[in-house]
Each structure stands twice: as C-alpha cells, then as structure tokens.
Tab-separated table of N, CA, C and O in Angstrom:
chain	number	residue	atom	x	y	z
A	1	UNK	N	-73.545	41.744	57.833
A	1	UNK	CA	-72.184	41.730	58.350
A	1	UNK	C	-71.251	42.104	57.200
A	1	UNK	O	-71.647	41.793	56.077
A	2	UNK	N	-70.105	42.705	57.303
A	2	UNK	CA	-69.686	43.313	56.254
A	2	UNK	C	-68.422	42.542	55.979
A	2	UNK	O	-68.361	41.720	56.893
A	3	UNK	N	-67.595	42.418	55.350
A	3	UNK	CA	-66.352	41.322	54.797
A	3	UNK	C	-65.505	41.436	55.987
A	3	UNK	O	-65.136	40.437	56.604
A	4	UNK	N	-65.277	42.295	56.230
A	4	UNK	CA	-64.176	42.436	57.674
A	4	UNK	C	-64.393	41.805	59.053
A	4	UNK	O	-63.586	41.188	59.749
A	5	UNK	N	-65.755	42.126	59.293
A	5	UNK	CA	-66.524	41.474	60.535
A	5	UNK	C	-66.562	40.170	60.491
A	5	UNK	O	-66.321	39.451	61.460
A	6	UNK	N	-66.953	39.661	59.044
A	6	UNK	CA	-67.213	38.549	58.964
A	6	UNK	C	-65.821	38.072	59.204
A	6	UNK	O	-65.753	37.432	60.253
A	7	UNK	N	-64.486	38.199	58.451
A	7	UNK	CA	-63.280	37.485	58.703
A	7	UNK	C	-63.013	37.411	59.754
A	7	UNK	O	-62.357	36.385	59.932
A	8	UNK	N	-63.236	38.253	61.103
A	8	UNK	CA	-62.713	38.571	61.809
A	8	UNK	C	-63.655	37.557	62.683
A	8	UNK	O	-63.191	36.928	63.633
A	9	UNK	N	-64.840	37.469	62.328
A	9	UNK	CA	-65.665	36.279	63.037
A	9	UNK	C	-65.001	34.908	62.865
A	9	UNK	O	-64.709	34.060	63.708
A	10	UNK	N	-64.856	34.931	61.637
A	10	UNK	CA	-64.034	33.561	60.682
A	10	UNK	C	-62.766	33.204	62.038
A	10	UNK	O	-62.607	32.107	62.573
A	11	UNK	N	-62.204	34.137	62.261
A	11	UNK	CA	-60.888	33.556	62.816
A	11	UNK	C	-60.933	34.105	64.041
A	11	UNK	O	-59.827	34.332	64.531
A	12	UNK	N	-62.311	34.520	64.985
A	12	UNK	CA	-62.222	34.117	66.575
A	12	UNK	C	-62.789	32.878	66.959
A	12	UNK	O	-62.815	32.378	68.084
A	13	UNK	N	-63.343	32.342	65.648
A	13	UNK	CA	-64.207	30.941	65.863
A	13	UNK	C	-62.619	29.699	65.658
A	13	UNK	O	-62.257	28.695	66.272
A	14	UNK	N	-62.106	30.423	64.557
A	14	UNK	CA	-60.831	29.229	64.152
A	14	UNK	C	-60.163	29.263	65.318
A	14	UNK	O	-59.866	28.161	65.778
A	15	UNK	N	-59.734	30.537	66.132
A	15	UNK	CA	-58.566	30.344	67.218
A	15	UNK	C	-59.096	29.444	68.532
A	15	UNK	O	-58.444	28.698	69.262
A	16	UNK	N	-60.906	29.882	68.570
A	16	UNK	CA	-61.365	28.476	69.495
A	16	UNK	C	-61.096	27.145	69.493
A	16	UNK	O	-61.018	26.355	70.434
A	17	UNK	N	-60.985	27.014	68.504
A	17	UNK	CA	-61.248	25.674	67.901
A	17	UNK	C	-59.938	24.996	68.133
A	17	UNK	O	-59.769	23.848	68.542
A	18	UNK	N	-58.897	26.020	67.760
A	18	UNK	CA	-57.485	25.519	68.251
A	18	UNK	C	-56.822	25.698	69.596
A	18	UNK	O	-55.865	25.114	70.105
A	19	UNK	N	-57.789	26.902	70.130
A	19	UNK	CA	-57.763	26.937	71.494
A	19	UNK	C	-58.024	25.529	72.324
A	19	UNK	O	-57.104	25.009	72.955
A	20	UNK	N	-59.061	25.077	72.284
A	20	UNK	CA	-59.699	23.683	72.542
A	20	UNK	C	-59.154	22.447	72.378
A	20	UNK	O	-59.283	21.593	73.255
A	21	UNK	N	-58.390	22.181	71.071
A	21	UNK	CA	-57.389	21.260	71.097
A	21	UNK	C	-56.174	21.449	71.835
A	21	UNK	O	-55.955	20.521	72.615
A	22	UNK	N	-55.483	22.184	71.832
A	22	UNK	CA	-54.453	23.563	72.360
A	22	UNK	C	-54.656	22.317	74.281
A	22	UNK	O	-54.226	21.266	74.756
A	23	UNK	N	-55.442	23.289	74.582
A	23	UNK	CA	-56.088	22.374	76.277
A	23	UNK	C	-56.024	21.218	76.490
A	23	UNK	O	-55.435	20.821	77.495
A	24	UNK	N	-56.642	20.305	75.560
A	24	UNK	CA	-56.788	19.022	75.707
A	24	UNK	C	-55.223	18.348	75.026
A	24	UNK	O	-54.725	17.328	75.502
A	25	UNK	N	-54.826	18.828	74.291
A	25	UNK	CA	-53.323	18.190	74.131
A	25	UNK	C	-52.210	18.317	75.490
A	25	UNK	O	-51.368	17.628	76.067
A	26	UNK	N	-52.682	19.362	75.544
A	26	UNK	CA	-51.189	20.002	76.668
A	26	UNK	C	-52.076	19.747	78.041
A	26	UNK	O	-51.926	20.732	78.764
A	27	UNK	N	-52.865	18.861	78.593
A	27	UNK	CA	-53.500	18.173	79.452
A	27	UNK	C	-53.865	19.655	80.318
A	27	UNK	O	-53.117	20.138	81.168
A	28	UNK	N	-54.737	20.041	80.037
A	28	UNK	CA	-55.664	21.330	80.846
A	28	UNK	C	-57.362	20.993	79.963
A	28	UNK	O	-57.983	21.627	79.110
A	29	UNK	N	-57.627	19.714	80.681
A	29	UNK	CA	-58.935	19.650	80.437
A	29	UNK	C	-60.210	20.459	81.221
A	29	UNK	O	-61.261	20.876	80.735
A	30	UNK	N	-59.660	20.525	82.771
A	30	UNK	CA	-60.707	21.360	83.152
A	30	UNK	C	-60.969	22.542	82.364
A	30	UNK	O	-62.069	22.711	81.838
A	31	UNK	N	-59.826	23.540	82.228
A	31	UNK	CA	-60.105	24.936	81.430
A	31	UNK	C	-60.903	24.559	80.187
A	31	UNK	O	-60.792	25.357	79.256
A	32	UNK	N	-61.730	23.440	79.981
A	32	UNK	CA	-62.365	23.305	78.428
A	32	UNK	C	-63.554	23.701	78.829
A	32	UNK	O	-64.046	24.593	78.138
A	33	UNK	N	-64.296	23.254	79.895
A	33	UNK	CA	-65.545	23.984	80.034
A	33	UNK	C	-65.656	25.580	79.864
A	33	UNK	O	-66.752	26.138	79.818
A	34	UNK	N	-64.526	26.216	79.780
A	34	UNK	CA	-65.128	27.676	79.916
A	34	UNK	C	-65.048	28.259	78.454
A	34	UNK	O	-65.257	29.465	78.323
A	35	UNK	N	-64.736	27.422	77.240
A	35	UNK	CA	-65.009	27.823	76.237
A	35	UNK	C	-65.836	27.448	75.796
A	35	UNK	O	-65.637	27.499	74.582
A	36	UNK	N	-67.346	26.796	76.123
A	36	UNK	CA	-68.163	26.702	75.758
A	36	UNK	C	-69.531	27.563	76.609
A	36	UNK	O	-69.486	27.802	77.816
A	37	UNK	N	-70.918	28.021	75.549
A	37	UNK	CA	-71.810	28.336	76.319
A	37	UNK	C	-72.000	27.426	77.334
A	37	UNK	O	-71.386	26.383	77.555
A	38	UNK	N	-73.365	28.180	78.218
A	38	UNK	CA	-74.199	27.751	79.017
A	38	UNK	C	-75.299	26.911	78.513
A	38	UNK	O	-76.196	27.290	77.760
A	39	UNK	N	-75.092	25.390	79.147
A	39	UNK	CA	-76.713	24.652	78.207
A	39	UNK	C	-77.503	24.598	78.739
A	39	UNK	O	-77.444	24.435	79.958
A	40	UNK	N	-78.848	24.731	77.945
A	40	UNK	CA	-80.081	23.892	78.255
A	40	UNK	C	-80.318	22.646	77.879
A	40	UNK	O	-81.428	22.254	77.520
A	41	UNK	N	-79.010	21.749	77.951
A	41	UNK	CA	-79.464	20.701	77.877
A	41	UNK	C	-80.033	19.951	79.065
A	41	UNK	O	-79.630	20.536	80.070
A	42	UNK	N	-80.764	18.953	79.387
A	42	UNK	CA	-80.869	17.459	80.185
A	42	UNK	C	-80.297	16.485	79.702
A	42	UNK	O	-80.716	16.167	78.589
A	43	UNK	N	-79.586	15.950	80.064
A	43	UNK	CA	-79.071	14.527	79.343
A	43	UNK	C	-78.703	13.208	80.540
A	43	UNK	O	-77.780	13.172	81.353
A	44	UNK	N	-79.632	12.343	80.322
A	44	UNK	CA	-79.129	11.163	80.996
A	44	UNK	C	-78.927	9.927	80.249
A	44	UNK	O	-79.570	9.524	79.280
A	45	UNK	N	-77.744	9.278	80.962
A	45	UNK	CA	-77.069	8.085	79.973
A	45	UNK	C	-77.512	6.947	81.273
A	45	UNK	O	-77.574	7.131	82.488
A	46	UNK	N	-77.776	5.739	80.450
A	46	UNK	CA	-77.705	4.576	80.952
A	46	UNK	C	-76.800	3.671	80.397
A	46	UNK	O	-76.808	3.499	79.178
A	47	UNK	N	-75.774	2.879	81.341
A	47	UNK	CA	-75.015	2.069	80.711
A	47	UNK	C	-75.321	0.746	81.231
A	47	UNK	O	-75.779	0.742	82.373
A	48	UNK	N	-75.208	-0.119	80.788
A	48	UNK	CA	-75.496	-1.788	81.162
A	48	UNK	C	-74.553	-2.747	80.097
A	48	UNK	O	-74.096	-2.320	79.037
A	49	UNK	N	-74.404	-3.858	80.514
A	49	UNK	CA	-74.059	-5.124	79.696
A	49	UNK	C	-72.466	-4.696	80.050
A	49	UNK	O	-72.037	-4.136	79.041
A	50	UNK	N	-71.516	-4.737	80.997
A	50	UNK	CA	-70.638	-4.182	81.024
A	50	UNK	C	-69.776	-5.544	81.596
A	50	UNK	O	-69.707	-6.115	82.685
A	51	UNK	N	-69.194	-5.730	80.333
A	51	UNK	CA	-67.963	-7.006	80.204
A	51	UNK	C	-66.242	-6.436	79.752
A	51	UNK	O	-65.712	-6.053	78.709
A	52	UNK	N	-65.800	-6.637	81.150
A	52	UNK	CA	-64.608	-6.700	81.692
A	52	UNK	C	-63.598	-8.070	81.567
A	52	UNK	O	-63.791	-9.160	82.107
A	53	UNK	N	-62.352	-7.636	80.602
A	53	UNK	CA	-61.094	-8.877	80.667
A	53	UNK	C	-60.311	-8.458	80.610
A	53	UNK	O	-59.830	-7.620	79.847
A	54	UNK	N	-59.781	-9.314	81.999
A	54	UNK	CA	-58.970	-8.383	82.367
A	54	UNK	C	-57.339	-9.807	81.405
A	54	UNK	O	-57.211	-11.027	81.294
A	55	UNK	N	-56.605	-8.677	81.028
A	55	UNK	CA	-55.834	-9.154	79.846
A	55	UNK	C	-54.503	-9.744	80.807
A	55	UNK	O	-53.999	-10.867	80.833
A	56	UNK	N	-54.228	-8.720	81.437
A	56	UNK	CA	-52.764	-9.229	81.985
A	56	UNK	C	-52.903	-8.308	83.459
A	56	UNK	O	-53.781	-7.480	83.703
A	57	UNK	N	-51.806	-8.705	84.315
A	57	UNK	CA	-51.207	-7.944	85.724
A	57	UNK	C	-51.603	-6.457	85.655
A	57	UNK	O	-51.679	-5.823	86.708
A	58	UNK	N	-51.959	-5.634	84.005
A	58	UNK	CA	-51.714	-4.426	84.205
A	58	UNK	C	-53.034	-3.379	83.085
A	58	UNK	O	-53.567	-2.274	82.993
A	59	UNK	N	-52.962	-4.860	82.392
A	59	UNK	CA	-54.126	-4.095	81.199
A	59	UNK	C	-55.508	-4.819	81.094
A	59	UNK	O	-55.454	-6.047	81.034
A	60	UNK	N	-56.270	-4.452	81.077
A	60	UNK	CA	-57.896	-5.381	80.928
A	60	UNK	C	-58.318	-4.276	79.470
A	60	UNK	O	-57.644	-3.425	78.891
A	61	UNK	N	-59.491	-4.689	79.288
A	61	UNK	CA	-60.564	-4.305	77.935
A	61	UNK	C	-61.795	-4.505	78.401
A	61	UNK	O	-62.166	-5.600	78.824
A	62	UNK	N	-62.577	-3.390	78.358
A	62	UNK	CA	-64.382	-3.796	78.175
A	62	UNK	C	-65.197	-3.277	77.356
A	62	UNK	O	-64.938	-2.259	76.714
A	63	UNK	N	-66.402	-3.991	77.277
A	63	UNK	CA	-66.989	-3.079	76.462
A	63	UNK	C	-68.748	-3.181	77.487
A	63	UNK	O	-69.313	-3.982	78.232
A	64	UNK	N	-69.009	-1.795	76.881
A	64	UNK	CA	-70.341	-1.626	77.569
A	64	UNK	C	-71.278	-0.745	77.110
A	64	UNK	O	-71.017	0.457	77.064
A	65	UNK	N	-72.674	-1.320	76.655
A	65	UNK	CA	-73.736	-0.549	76.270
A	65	UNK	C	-73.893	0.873	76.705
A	65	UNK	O	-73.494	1.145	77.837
A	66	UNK	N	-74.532	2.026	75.808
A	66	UNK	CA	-75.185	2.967	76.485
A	66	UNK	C	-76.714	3.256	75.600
A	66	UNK	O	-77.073	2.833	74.501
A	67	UNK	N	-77.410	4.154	76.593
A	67	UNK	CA	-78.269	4.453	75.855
A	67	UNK	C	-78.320	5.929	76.380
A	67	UNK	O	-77.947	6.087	77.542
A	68	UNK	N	-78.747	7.065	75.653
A	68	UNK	CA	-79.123	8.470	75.650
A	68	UNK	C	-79.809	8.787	75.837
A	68	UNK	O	-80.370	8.604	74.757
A	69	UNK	N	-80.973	9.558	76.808
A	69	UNK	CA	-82.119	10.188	76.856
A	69	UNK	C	-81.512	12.093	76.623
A	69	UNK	O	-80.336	12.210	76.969
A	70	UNK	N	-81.898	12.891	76.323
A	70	UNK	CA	-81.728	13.801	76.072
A	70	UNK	C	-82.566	15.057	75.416
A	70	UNK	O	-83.074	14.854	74.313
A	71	UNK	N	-82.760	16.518	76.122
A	71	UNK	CA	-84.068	17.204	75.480
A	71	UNK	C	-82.578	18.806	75.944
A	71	UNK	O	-81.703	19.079	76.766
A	72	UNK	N	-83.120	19.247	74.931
A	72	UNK	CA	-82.680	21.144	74.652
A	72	UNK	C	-84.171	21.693	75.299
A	72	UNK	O	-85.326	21.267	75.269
A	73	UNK	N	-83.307	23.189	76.057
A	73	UNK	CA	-84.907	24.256	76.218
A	73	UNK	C	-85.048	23.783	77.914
A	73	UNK	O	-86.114	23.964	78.501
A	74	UNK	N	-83.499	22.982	78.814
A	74	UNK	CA	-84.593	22.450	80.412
A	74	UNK	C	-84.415	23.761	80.938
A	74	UNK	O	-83.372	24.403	80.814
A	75	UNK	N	-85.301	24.101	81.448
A	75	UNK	CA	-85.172	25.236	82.640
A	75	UNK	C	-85.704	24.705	83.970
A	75	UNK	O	-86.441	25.330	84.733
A	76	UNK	N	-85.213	23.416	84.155
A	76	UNK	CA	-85.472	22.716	85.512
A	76	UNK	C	-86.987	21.648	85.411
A	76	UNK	O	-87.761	21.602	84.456
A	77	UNK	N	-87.076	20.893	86.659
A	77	UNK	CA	-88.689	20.186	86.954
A	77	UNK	C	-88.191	19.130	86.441
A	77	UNK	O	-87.042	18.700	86.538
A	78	UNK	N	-89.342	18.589	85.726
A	78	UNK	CA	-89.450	17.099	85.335
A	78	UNK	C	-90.008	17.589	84.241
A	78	UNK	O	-90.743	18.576	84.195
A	79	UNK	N	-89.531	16.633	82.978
A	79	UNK	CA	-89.729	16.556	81.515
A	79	UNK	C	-90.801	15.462	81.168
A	79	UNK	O	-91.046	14.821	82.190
A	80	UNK	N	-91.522	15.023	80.095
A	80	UNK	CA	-91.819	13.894	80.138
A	80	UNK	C	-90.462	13.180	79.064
A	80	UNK	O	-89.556	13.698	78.410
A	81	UNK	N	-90.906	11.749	79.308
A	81	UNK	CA	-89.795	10.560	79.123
A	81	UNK	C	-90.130	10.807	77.577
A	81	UNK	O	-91.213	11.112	77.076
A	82	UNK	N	-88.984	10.605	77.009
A	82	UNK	CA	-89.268	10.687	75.486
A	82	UNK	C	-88.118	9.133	75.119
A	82	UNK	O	-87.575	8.298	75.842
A	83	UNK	N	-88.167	9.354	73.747
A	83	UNK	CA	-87.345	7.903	73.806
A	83	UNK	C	-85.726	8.574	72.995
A	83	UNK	O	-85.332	9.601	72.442
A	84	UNK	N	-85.172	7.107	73.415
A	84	UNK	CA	-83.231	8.179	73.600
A	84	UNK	C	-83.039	8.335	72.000
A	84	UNK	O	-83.422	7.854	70.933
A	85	UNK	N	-82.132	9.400	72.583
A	85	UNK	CA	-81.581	9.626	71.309
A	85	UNK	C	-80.318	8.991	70.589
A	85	UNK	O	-79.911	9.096	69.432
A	86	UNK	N	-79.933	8.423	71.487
A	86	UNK	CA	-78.433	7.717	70.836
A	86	UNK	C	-78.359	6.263	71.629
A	86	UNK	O	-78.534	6.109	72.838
A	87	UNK	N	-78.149	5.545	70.948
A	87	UNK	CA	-77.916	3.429	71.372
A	87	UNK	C	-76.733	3.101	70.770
A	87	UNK	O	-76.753	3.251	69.548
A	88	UNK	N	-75.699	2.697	71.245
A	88	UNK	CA	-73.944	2.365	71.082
A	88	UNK	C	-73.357	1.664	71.988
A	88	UNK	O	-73.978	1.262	72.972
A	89	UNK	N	-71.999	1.398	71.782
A	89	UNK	CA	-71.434	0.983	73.167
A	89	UNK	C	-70.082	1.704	72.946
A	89	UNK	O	-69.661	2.400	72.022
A	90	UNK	N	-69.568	1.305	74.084
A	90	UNK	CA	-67.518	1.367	73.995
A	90	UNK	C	-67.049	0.568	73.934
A	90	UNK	O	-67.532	-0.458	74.413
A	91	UNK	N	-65.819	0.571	73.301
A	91	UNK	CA	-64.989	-0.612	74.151
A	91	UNK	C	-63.761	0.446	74.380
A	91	UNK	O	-63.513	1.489	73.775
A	92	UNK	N	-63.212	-0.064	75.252
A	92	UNK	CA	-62.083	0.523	76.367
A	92	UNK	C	-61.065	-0.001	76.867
A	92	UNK	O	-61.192	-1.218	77.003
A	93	UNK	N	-60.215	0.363	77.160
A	93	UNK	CA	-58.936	-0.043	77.537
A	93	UNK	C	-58.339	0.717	78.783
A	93	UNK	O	-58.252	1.926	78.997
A	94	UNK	N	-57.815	-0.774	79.820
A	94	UNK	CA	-57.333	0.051	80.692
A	94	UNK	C	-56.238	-0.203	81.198
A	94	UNK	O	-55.969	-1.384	80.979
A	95	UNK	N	-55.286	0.416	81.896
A	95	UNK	CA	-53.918	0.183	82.268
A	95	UNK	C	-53.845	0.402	83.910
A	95	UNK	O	-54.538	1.149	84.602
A	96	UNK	N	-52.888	-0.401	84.263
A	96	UNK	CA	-52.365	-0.293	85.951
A	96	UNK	C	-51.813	0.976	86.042
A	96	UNK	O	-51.379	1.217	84.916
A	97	UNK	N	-51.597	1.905	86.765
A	97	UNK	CA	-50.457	2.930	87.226
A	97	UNK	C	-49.773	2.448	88.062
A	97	UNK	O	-50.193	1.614	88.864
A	98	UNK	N	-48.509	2.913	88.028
A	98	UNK	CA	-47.379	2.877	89.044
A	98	UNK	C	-47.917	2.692	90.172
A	98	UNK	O	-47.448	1.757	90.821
A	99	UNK	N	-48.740	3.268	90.620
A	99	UNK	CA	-49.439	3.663	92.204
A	99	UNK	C	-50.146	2.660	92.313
A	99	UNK	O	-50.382	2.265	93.454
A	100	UNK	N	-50.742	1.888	91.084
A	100	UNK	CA	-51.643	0.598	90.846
A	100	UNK	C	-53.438	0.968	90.942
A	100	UNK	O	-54.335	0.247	91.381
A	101	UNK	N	-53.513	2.273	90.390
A	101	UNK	CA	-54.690	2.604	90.260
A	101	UNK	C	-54.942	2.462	88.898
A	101	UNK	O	-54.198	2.925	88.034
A	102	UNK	N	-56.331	1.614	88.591
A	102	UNK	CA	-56.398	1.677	87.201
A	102	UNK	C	-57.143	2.584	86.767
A	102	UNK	O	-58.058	3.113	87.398
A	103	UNK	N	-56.576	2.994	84.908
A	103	UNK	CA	-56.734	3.907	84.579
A	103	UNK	C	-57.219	3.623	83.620
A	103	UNK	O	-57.108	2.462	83.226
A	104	UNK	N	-58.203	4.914	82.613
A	104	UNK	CA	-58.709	4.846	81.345
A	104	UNK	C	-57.749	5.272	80.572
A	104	UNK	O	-57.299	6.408	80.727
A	105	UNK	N	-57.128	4.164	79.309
A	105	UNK	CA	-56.246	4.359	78.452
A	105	UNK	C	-56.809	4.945	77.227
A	105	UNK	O	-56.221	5.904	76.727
A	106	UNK	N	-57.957	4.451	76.646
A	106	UNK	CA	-58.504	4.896	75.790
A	106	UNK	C	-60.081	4.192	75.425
A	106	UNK	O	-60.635	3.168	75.825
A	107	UNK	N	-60.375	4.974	74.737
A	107	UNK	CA	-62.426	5.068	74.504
A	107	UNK	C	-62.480	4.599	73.311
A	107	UNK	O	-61.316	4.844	72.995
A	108	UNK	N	-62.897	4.147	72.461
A	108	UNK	CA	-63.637	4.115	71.327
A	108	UNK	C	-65.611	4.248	71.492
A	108	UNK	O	-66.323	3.608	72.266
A	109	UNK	N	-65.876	4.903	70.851
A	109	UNK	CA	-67.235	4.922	71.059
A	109	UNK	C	-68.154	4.484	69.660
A	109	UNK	O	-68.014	5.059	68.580
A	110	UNK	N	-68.820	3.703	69.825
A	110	UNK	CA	-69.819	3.083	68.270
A	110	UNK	C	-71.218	3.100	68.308
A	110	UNK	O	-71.938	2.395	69.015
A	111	UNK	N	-71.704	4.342	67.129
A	111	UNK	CA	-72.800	4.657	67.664
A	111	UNK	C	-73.866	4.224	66.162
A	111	UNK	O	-74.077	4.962	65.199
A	112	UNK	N	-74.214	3.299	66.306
A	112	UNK	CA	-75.418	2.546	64.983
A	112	UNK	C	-76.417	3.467	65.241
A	112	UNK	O	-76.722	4.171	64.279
A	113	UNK	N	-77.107	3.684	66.453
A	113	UNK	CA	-78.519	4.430	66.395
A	113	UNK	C	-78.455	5.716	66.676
A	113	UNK	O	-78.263	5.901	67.877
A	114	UNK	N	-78.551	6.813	65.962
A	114	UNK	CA	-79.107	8.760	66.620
A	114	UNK	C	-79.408	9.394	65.749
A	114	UNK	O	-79.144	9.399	64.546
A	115	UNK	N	-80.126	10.088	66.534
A	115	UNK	CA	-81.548	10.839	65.970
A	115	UNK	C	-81.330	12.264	66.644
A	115	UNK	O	-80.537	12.310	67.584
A	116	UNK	N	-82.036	13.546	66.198
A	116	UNK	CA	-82.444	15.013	66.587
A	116	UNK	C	-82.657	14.599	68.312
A	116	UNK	O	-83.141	13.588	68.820
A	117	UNK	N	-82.066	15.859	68.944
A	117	UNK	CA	-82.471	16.058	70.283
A	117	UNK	C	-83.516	16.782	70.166
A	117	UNK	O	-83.677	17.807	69.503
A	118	UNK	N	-84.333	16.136	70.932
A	118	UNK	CA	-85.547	16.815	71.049
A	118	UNK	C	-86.024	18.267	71.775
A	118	UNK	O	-86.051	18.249	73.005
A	119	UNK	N	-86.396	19.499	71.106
A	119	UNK	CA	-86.672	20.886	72.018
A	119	UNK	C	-87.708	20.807	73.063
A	119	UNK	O	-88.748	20.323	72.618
A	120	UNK	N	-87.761	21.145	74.385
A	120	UNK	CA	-88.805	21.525	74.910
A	120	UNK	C	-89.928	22.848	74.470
A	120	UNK	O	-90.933	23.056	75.149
C-alpha cells in the first residue's frame, strides 16, 4: 500500500469511528448496524440472579449475572457446547417516564472473567 492509500485508509476508518459516535449521540441508533460487517458470529447470553430495588415512585437499581457462550465461522446447524467466554454482571438503573413506562437509564457492565472466541 503506498503512503497515500494508506492515509486515505487512515481517515475512512477515523471518519467511521466518528461516524458511529456521531449516531449514537444524536440518538440514531438503529442506523449503527449498517456500519458494521456481516457476522459469523453465534452468541448466546444467559442471565440469572436478577435483584431488583426498587428505590423510590420513579427509580429502582438491579443487578444481574450474565454468562457468554459464543463461536466465529457459524454458517448455521448446531455447534457443539463449548464453555463461555465471558462471566460478569450489571448493575442498572432505571427511571419512570412521564407515560410511566420504565426505562433503562443506564448500564454499567463488570466483566472479571474473558477469554478468545472460539473459531469454528
């Protein structure tokens, strides 16, 4: 690749990148899927241990386990079970709306255990 190509690679990758924040600031999250490839991933999450307090009339907090199973390379069927790749939890925060639907205020995610996704 020659110095030019390369810069010019340099800064269609940088304008993604700000493209992507760009979306998610100015609330156009759907349009985020289309700046990324097509995966071969599989990925299934299990969540459990899921403790809810609720704080006041409008705000609660929980937190709740997950665990990761996950493999690169699916081109469909059944995989065999491998063991997950990621063990964490959240804790979360949530708020009433006006309308009185509750909502996700915010995520924290804490992840002690992950490891390589595994290729098929």
């Amino acid at each position: 690749m020659d110095p030019i190509e390369h810069l010019l690679a340099e800064r269609a990758c940088r304008r993604l990148l700000l493209d992507l924040i760009r979306r998610l600031d100015f609330q156009e999250p759907a349009s985020v899927a289309e700046l990324f490839t097509e995966a071969d991933r599989l990925s299934r999450r299990l969540m459990s241990n899921v403790l809810v307090e609720v704080t006041s009339a409008d705000t609660a907090s929980a937190t709740s386990y997950f665990t990761t199973y996950r493999v690169d390379g699916y081109d469909g069927g059944t995989v065999p079970a491998g063991p997950p790749v990621r063990i964490g939890h959240y804790e979360d925060a949530f708020r009433r709306s006006a309308e009185g639907d509750w909502l996700l205020q915010a995520r924290t995610v804490f992840l002690p255990c992950a490891g390589p996704t595994p290729r098929l």
